Short mmCIF file of C-alpha atoms in Angstrom, two decimals:
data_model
loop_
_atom_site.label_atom_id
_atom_site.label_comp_id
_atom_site.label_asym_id
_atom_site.label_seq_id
_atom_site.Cartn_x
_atom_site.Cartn_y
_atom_site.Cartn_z
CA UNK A 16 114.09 115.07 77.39
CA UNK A 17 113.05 115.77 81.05
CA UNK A 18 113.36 118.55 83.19
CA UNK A 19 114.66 117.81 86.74
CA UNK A 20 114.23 120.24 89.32
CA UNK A 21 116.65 120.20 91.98
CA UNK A 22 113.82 118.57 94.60
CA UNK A 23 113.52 116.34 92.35
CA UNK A 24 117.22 115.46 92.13
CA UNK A 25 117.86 112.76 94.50
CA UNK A 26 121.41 111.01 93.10
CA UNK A 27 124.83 111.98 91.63
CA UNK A 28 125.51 111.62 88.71
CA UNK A 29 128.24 112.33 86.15
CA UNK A 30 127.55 114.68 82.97
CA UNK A 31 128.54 113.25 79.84
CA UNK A 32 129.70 116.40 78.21
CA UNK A 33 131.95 118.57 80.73
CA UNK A 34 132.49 114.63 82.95
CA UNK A 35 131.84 117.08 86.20
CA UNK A 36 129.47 115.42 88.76
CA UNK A 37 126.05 116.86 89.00
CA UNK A 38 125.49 116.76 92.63
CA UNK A 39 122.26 116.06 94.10
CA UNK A 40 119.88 118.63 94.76
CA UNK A 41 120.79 120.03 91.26
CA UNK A 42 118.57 121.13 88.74
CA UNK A 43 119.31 119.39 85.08
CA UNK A 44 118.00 117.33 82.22
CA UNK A 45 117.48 114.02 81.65
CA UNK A 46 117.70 112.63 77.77
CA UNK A 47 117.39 109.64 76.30
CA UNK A 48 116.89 108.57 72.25
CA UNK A 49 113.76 108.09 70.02
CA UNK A 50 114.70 104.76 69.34
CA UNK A 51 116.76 102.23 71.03
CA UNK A 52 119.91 101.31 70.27
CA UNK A 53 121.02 98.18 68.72
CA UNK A 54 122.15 96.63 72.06
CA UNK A 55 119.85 98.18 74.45
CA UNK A 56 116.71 96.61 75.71
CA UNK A 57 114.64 100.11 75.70
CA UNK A 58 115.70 103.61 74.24
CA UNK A 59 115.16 104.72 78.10
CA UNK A 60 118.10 102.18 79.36
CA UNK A 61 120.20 104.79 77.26
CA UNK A 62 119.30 107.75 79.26
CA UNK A 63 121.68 110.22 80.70
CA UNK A 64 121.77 112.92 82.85
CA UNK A 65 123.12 116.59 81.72
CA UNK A 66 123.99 119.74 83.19
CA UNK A 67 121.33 122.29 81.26
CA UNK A 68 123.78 124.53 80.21
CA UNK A 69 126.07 121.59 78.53
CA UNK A 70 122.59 119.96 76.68
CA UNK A 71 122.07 123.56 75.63
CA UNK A 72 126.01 124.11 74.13
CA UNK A 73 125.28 120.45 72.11
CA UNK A 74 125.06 120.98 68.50
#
């Protein structure tokens, strides 16, 4: 997991929990898995980009 502050920000992107768009210029988190999935090249190809508050809500 990665912090992202909103400098650091730069793109759109859509959260996988709520499906909003976090806009750019929006602090959030980036996560990705320990190990890669079956059909992925690298764990990090799997990354995805959360609103904090939804990555804190996950179970």
């Amino acid at each position: 997991m990665r912090r992202l502050t909103g400098a650091g920000a730069t793109s759109s992107y859509t959260c996988p929990d709520c499906h909003r768009p976090i806009p750019p210029g929006t602090p959030h988190v980036v996560v990705w898995p320990v190990e890669k999935p079956l059909l992925s090249a690298a764990a990090v190809d799997e990354r995805r980009h959360w609103h904090t508050a939804c990555w804190r809500r996950k179970p």
